[in-house]
mmCIF file of C-alpha atoms in Angstrom:
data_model
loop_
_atom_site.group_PDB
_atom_site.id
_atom_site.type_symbol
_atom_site.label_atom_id
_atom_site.label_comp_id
_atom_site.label_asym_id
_atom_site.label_seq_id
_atom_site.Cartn_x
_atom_site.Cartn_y
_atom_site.Cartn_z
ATOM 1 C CA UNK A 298 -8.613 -8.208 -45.357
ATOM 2 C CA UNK A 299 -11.555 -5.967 -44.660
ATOM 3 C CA UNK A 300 -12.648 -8.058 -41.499
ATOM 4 C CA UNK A 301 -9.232 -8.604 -40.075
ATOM 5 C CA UNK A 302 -8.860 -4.644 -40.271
ATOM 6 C CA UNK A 303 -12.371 -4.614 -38.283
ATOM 7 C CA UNK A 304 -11.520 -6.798 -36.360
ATOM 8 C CA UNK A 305 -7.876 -5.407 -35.203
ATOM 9 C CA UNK A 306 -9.913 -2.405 -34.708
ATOM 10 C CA UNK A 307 -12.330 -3.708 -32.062
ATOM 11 C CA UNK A 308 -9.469 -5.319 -30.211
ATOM 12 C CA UNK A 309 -7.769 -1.777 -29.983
ATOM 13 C CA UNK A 310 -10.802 -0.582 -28.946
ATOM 14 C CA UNK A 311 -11.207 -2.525 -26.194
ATOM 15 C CA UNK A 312 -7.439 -2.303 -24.483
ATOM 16 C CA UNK A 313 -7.214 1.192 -25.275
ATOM 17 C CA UNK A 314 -8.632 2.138 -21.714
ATOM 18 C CA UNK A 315 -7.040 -0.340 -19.088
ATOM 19 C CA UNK A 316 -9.375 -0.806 -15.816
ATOM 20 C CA UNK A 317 -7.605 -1.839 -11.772
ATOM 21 C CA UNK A 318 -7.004 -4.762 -9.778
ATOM 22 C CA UNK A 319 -6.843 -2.926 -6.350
ATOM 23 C CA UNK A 320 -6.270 -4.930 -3.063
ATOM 24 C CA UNK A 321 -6.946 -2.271 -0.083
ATOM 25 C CA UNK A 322 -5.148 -3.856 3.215
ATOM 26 C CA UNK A 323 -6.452 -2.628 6.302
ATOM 27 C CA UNK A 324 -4.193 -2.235 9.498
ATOM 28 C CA UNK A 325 -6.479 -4.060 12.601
ATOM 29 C CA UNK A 326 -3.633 -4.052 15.190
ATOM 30 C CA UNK A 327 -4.104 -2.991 19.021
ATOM 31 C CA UNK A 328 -2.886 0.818 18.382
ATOM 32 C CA UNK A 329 -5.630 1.251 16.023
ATOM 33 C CA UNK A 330 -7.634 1.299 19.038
ATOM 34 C CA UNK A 331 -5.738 4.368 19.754
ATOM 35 C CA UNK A 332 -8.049 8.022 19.700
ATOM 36 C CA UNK A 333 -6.843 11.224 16.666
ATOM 37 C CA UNK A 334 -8.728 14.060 17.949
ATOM 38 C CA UNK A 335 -11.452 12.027 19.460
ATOM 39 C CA UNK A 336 -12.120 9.745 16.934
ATOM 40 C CA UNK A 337 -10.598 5.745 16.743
ATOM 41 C CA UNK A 338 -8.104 5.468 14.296
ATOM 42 C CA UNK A 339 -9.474 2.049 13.290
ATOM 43 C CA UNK A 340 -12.783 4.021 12.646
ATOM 44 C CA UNK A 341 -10.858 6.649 10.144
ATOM 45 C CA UNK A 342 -9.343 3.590 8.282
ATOM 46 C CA UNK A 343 -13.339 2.132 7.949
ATOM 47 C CA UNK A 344 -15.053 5.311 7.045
ATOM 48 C CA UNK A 345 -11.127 6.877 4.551
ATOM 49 C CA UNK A 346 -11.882 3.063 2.846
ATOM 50 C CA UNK A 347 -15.626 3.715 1.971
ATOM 51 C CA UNK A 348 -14.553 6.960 0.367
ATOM 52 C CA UNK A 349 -11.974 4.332 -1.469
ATOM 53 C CA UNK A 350 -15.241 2.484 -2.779
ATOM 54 C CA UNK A 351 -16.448 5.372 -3.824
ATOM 55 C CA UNK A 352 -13.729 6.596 -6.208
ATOM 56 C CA UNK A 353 -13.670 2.942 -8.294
ATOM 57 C CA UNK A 354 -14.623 3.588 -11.638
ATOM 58 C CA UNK A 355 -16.715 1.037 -13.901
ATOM 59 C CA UNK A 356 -15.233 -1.947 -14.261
ATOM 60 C CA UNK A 357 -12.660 -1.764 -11.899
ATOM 61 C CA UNK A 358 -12.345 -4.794 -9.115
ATOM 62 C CA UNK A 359 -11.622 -4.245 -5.507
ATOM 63 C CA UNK A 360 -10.209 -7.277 -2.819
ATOM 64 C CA UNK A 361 -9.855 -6.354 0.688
ATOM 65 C CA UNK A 362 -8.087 -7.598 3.659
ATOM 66 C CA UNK A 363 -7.326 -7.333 7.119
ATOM 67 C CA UNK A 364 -3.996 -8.030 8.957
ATOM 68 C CA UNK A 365 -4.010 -7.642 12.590
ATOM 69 C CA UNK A 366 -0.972 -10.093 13.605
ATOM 70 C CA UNK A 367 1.230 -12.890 12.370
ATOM 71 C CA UNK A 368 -1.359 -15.652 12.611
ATOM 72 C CA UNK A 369 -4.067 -13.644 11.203
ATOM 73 C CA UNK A 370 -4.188 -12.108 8.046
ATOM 74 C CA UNK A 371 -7.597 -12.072 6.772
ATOM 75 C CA UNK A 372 -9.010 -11.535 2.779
ATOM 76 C CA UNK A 373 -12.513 -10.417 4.156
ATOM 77 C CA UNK A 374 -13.422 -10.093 0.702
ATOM 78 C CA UNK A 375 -11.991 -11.079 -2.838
ATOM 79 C CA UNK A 376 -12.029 -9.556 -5.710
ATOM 80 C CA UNK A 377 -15.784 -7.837 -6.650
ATOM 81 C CA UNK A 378 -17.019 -4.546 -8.468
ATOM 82 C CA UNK A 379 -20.110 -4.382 -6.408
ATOM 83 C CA UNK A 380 -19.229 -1.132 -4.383
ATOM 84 C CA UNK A 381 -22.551 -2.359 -2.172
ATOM 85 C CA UNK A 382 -20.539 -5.714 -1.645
ATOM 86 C CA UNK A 383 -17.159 -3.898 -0.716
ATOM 87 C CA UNK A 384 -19.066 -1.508 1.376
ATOM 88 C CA UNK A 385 -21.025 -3.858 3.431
ATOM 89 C CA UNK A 386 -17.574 -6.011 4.205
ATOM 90 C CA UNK A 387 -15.664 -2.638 5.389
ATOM 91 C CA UNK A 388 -18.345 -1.834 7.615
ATOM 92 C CA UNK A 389 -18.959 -5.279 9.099
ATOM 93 C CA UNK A 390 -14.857 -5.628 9.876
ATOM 94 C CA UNK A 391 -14.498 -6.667 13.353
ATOM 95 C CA UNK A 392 -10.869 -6.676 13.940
ATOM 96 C CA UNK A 393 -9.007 -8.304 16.720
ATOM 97 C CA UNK A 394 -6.681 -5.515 17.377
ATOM 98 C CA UNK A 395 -3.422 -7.507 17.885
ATOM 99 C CA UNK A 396 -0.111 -7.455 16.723
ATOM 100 C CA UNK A 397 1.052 -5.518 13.497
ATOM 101 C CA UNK A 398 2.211 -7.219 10.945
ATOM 102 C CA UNK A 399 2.645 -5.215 7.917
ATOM 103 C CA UNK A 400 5.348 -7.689 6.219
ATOM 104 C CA UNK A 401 2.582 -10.518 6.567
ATOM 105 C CA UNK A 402 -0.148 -7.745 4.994
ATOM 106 C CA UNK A 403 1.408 -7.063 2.231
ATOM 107 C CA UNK A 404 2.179 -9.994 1.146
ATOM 108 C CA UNK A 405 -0.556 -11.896 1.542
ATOM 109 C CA UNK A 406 -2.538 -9.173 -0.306
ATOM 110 C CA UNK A 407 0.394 -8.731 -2.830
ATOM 111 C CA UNK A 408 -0.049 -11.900 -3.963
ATOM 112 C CA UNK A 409 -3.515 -12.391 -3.770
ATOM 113 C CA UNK A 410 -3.540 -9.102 -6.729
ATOM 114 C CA UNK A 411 -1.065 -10.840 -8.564
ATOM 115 C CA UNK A 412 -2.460 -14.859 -8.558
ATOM 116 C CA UNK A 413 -6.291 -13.475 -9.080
ATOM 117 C CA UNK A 414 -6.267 -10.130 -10.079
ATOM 118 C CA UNK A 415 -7.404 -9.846 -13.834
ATOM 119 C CA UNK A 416 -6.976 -6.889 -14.655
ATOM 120 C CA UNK A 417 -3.749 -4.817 -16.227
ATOM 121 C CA UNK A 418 -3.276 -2.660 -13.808
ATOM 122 C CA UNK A 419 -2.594 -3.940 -10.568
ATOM 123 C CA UNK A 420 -2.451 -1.643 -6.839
ATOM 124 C CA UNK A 421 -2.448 -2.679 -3.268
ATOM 125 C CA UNK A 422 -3.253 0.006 -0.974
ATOM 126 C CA UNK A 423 -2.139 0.047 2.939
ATOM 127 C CA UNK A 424 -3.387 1.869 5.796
ATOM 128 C CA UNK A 425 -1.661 1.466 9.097
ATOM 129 C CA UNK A 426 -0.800 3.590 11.502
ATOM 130 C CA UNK A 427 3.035 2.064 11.385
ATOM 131 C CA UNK A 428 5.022 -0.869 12.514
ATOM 132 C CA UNK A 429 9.092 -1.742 12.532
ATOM 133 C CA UNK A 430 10.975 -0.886 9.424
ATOM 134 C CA UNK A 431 12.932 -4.144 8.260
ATOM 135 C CA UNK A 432 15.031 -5.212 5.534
ATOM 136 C CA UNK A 433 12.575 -8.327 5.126
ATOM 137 C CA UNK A 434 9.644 -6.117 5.064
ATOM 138 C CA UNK A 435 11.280 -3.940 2.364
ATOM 139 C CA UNK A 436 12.557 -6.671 0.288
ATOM 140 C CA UNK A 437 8.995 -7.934 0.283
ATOM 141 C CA UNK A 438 7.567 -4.793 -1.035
ATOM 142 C CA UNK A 439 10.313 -4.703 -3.674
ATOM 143 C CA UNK A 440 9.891 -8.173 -4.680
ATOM 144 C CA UNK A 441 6.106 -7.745 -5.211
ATOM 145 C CA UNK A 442 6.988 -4.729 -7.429
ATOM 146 C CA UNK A 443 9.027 -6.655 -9.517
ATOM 147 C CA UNK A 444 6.763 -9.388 -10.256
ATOM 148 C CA UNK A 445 4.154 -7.032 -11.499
ATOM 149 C CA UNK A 446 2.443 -4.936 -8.990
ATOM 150 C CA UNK A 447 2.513 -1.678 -10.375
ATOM 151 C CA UNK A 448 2.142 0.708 -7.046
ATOM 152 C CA UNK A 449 1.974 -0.473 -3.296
ATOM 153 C CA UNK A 450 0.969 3.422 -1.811
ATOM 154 C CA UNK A 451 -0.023 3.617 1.760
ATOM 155 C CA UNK A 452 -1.629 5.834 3.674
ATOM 156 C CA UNK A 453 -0.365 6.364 6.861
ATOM 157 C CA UNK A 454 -2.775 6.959 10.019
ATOM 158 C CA UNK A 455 -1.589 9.516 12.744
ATOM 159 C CA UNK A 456 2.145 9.090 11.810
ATOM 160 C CA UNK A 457 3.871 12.876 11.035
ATOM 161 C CA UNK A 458 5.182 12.977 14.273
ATOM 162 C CA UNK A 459 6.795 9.383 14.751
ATOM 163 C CA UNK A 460 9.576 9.114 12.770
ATOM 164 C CA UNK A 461 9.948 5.389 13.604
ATOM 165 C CA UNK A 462 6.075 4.169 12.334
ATOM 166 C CA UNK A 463 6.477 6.724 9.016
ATOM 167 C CA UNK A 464 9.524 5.357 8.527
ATOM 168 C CA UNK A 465 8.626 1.668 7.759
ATOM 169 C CA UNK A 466 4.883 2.955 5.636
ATOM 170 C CA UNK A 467 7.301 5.401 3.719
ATOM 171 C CA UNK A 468 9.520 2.287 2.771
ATOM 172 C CA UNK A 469 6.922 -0.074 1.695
ATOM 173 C CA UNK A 470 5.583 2.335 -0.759
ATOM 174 C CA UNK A 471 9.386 3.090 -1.510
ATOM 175 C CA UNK A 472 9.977 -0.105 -2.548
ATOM 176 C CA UNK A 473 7.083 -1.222 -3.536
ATOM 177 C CA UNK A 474 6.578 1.416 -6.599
ATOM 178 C CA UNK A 475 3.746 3.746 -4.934
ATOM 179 C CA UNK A 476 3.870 6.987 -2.379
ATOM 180 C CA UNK A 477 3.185 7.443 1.325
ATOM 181 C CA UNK A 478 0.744 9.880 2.411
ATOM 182 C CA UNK A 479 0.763 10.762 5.482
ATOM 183 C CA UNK A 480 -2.516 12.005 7.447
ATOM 184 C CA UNK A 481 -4.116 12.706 10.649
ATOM 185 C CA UNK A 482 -7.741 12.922 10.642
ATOM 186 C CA UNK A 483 -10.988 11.305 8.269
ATOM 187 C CA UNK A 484 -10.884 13.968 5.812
ATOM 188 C CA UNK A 485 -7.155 13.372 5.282
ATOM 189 C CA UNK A 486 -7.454 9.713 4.782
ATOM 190 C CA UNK A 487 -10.577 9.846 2.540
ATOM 191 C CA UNK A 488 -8.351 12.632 0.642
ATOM 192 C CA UNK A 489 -5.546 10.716 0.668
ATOM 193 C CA UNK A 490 -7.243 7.599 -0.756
ATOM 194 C CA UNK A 491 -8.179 9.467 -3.623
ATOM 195 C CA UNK A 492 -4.871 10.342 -4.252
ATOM 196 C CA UNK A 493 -3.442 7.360 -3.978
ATOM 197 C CA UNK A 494 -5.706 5.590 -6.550
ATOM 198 C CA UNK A 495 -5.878 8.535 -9.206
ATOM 199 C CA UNK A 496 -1.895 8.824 -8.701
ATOM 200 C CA UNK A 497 -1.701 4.895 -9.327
ATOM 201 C CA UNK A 498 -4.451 4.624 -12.192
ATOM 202 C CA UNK A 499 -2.917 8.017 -13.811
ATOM 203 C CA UNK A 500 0.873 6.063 -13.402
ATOM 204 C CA UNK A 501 1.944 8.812 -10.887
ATOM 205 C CA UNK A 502 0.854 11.602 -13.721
ATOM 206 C CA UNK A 503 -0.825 13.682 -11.838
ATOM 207 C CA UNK A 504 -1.551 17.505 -12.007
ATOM 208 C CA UNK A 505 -2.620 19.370 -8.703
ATOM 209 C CA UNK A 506 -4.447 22.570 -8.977
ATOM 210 C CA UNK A 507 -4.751 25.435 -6.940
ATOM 211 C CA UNK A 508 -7.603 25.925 -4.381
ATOM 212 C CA UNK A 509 -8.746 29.879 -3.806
ATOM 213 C CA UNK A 510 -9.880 28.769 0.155
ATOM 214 C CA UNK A 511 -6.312 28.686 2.836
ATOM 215 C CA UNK A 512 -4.879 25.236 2.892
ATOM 216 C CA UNK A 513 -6.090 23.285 5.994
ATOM 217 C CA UNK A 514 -4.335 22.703 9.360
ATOM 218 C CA UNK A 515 -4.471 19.054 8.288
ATOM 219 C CA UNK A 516 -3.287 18.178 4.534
ATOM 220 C CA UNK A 517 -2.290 15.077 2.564
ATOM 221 C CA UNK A 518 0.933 14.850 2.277
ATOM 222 C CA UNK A 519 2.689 12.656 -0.299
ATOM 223 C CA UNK A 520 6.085 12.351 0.019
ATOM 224 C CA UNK A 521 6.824 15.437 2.281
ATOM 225 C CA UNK A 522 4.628 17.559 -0.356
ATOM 226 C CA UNK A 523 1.658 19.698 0.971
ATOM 227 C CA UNK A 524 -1.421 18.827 -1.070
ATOM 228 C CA UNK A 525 -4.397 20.807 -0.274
ATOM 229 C CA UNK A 526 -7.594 18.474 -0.072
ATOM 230 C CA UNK A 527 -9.483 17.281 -2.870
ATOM 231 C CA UNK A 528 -7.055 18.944 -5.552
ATOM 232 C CA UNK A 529 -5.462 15.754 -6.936
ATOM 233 C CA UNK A 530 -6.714 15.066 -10.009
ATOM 234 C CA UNK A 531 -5.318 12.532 -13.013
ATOM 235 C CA UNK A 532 -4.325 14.370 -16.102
ATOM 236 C CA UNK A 533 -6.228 12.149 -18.175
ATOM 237 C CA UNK A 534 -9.576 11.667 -15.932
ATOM 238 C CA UNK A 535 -9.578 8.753 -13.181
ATOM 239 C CA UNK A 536 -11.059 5.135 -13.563
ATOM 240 C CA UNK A 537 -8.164 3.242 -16.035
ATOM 241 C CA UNK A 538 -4.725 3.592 -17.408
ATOM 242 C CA UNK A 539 -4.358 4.719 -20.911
ATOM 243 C CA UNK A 540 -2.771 2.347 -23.000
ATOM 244 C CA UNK A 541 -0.075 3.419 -25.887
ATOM 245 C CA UNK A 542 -1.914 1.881 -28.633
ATOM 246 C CA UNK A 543 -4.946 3.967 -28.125
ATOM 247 C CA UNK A 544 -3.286 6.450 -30.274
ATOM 248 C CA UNK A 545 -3.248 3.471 -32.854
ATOM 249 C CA UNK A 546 -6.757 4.034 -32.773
ATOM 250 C CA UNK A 547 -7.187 7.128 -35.617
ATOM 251 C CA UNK A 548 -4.652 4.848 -37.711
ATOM 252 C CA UNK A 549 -6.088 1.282 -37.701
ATOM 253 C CA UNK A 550 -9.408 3.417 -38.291
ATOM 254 C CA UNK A 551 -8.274 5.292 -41.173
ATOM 255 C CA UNK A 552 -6.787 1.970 -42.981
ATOM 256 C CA UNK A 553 -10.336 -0.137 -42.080
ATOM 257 C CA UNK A 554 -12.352 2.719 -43.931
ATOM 258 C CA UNK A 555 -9.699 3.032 -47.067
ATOM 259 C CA UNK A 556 -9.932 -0.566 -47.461
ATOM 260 C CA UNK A 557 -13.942 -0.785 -47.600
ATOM 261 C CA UNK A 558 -13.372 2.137 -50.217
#
């Protein structure tokens, strides 16, 4: 009785503190060519996805890929938690700058996460500066939801002022369980990024604090919702999802040590 008590224990112990399955889809189409405030959009996707790299906590695994039309969707690489590894394949990407096909991203990258991805809680990201809305691409994001992605947020490059691009990025993440945040410059996206994965790891529980400096000219905006940089933080700390029998913890501990007594 005494080891099955330890042993219950260690297994609580180790699900207690749930780490990500992340997929980060990168939009490599011809507009990404396109300049925001003198810098390539395809350029604020590479640098906004190293500070992605940079926000994985220990243990976590990362998969990125790149979809620049219908015949080429790309998994540039699959699932690692060597930041170094992620970082060296984001800065090597070399896209073709092509059509945009965001139904074909997402779902090659959807289910990529949810054939290989190991890990409880599973998140694609997307950043794109836009494409056609679609019932297809909608009922894509939706059906990827349902079969166990938890969040599909994307971040939306250059995109406030086009209804039509916003549009189609604010369904996907709609449908798909996560949030669109919409931004306009490299701060933004990096900003945004962290959002998006504390937002997803936290399960959208997410408290935002005040900053004492004036909010910028340029802000992350989830949703319609002004979010002043660097200000989104999880509630309970970033890096996994807390699982509901960690508060079995105190309990199975308590009947382990009455039963040695």
């Amino acid at each position: 009785m005494e080891k099955k008590l330890f042993f219950a224990l260690l297994l609580l112990a180790g699900i207690a503190f749930a780490s990500s399955s992340i997929v980060l889809s990168i939009d490599g189409s011809g507009s990404m060519k396109d300049n925001v405030n003198g810098s390539r959009k395809f350029e604020i996707a590479r640098n906004a996805s190293l500070c992605l790299v940079d926000q994985l906590q220990p243990g976590d695994e990362m998969a990125i890929y790149l979809f620049e039309n219908s015949n080429t969707v790309t998994r540039v690489r699959s699932f690692t938690n060597s930041t170094s590894a992620l970082k060296s394949s984001i800065r090597a990407l070399s896209p073709d700058y092509g059509g945009t096909d965001l139904r074909g991203g997402i779902n090659e990258s959807g289910t990529y996460l949810l054939e290989h991805g190991k890990f409880p809680v599973k998140i694609v990201i997307v950043i794109s500066d836009g494409g056609s809305a679609s019932t297809t691409l909608n009922r894509t994001a939706a059906a990827l939801h349902a079969q166990g992605v938890d969040h599909i947020s994307v971040v939306g490059i250059n995109v406030r002022d086009n209804a039509s691009a916003g549009k189609a990025l604010a369904n996907i993440a709609e449908n798909g369980g996560g949030q669109f945040y919409s931004t306009l410059d490299h701060t933004d996206a990096c900003d945004a990024f962290s959002q998006a994965y504390n937002d997803a790891v936290a399960g959208g529980n997410v408290e935002v604090s005040p900053t004492p400096t004036p909010t910028p000219s340029h802000t992350v905006t989830p949703h319609g919702t002004a979010t002043p940089h660097g200000t989104a933080t999880p509630s309970g700390g970033g890096g996994g999802k807390l699982c509901p029998l960690f508060f079995l913890l105190p309990a199975a501990l308590l009947a382990f040590l009455a039963v040695k007594k």
